CSV table of C-alpha atoms in Angstrom, one decimal:
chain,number,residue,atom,x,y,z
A,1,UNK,CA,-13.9,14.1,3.8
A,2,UNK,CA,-11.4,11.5,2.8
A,3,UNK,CA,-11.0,10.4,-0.8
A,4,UNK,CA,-7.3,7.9,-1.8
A,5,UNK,CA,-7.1,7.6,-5.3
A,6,UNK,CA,-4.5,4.7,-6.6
A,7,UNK,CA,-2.9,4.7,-10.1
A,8,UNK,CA,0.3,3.1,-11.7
A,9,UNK,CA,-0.8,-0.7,-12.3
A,10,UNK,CA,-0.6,-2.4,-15.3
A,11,UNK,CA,0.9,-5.8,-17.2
A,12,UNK,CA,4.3,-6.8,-16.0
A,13,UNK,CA,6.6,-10.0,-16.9
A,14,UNK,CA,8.2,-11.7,-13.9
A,15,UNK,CA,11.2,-10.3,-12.8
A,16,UNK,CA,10.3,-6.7,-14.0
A,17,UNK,CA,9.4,-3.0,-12.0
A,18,UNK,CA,6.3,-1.4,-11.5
A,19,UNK,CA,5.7,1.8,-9.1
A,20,UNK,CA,2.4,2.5,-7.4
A,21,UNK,CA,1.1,5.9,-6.3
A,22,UNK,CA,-1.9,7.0,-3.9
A,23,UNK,CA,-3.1,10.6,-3.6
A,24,UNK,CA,-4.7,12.0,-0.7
A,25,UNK,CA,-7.3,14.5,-1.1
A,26,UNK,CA,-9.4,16.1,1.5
A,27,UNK,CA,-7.1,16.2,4.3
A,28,UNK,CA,-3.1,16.5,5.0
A,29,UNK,CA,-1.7,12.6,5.6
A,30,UNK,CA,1.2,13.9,7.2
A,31,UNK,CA,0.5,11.9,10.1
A,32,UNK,CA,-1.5,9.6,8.8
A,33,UNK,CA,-1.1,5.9,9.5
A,34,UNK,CA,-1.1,4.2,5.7
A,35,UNK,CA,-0.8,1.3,4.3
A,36,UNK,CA,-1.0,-1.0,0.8
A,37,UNK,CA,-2.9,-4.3,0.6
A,38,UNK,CA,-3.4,-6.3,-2.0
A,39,UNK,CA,-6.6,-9.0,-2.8
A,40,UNK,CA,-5.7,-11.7,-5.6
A,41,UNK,CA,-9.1,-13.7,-6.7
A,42,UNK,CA,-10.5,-16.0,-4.4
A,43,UNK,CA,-8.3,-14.5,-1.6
A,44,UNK,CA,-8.6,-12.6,2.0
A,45,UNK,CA,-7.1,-9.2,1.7
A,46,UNK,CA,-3.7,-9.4,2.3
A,47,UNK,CA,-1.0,-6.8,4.1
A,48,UNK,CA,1.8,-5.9,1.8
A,49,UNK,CA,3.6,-2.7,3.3
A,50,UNK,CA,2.8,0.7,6.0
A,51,UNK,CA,4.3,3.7,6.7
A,52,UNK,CA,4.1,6.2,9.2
A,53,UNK,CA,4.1,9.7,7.8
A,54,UNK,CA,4.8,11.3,11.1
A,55,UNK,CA,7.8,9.2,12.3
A,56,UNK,CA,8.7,7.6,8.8
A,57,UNK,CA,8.9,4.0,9.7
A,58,UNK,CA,8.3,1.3,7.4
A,59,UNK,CA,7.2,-2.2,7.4
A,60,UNK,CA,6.8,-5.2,5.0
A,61,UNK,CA,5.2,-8.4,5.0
A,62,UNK,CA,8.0,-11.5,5.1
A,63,UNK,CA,7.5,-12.5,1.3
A,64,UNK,CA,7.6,-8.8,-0.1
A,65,UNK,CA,10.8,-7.9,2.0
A,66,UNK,CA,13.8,-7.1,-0.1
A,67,UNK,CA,11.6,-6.6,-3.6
A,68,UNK,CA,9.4,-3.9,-2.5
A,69,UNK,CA,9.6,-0.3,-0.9
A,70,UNK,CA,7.7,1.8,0.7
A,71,UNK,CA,7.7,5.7,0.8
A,72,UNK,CA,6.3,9.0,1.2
A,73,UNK,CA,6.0,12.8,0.0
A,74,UNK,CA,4.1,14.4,3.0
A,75,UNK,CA,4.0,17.8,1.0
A,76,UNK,CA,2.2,16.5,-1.9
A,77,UNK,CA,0.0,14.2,0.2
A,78,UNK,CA,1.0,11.1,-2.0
A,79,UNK,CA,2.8,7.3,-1.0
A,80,UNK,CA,4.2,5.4,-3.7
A,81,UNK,CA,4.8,1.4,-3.6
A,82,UNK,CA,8.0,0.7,-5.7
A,83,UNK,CA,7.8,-3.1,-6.7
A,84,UNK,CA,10.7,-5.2,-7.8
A,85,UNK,CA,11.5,-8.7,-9.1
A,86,UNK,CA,7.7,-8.9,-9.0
A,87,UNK,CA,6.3,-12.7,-9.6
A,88,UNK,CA,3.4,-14.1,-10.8
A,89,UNK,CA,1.8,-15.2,-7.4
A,90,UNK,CA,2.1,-11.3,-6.9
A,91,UNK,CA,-0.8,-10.4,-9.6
A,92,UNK,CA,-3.6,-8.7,-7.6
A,93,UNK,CA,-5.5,-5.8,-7.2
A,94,UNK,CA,-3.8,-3.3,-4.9
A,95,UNK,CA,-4.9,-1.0,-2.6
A,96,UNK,CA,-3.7,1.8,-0.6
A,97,UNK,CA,-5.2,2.4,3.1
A,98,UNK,CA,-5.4,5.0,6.0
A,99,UNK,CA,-6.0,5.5,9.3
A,100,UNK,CA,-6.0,8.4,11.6
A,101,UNK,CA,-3.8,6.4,14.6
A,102,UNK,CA,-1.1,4.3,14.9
A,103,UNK,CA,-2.0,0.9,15.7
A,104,UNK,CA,-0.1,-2.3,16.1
A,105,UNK,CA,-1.9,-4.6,14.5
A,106,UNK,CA,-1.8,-2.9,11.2
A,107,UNK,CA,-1.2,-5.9,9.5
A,108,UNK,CA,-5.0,-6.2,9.7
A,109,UNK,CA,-7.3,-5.0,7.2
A,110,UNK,CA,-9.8,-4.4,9.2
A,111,UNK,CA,-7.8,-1.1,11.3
A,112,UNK,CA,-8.1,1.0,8.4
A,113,UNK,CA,-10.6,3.3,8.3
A,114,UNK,CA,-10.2,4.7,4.4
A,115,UNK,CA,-9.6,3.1,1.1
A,116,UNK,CA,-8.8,3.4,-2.2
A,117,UNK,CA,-10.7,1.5,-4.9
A,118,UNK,CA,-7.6,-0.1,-6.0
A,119,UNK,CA,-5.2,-0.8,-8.9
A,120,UNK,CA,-4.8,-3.7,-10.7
A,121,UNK,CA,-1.0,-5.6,-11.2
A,122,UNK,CA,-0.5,-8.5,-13.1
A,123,UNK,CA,2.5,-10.4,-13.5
A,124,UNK,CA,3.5,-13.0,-16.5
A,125,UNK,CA,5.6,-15.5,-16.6
């Protein structure tokens, strides 16, 4: 049994911080392949940012490169999305992923096996 729970959304103007966590219950995530996504109305889901708890490496999608990171805390099973200079156009619902395996194409929404019901972020101008 798998349960991700997301938390740390909220009203932001442009140009300010949030930081977004997601707790693992269940089972250990240490090596865990996870991921955040995000879904703005209207829209496909859309990759923002993985990590690999077991080898640590990290990955962003081109337009969130240099204004988010992501990281990990293997011992108390959580990963946290630490958002920058966010935007308007970044206002969505966000969600954290898993999966068992590493897999390339983890871009894709459709490789995770687990979700989180998601956290809402929305930017001002």
């Amino acid at each position: 049994q798998v349960q991700l729970v997301e938390s740390g959304g909220g009203l932001v103007q442009a140009g300010g911080s949030l930081r977004l966590s997601c707790s693992a219950s269940g089972v250990t995530f240490s090596t865990y392949t996870m991921g955040w996504f995000r879904q703005a109305p209207g829209k496909e889901r859309e990759f923002v940012a993985m990590i690999t708890w077991s080898g640590s490496s990290t990955y962003y999608a081109d337009s969130m490169k240099g204004r988010f990171t992501i990281s990990r805390d293997n011992a108390k099973n959580t990963m946290y999305l630490q958002m920058s200079s966010l935007k308007p156009e970044d206002t969505a619902v966000y969600y954290c992923a898993a999966d068992k395996v590493y897999r390339r194409s983890y871009e894709s929404p459709a490789v995770y096996d687990y979700w989180g019901q998601g956290t809402q972020v929305t930017v001002s101008s």
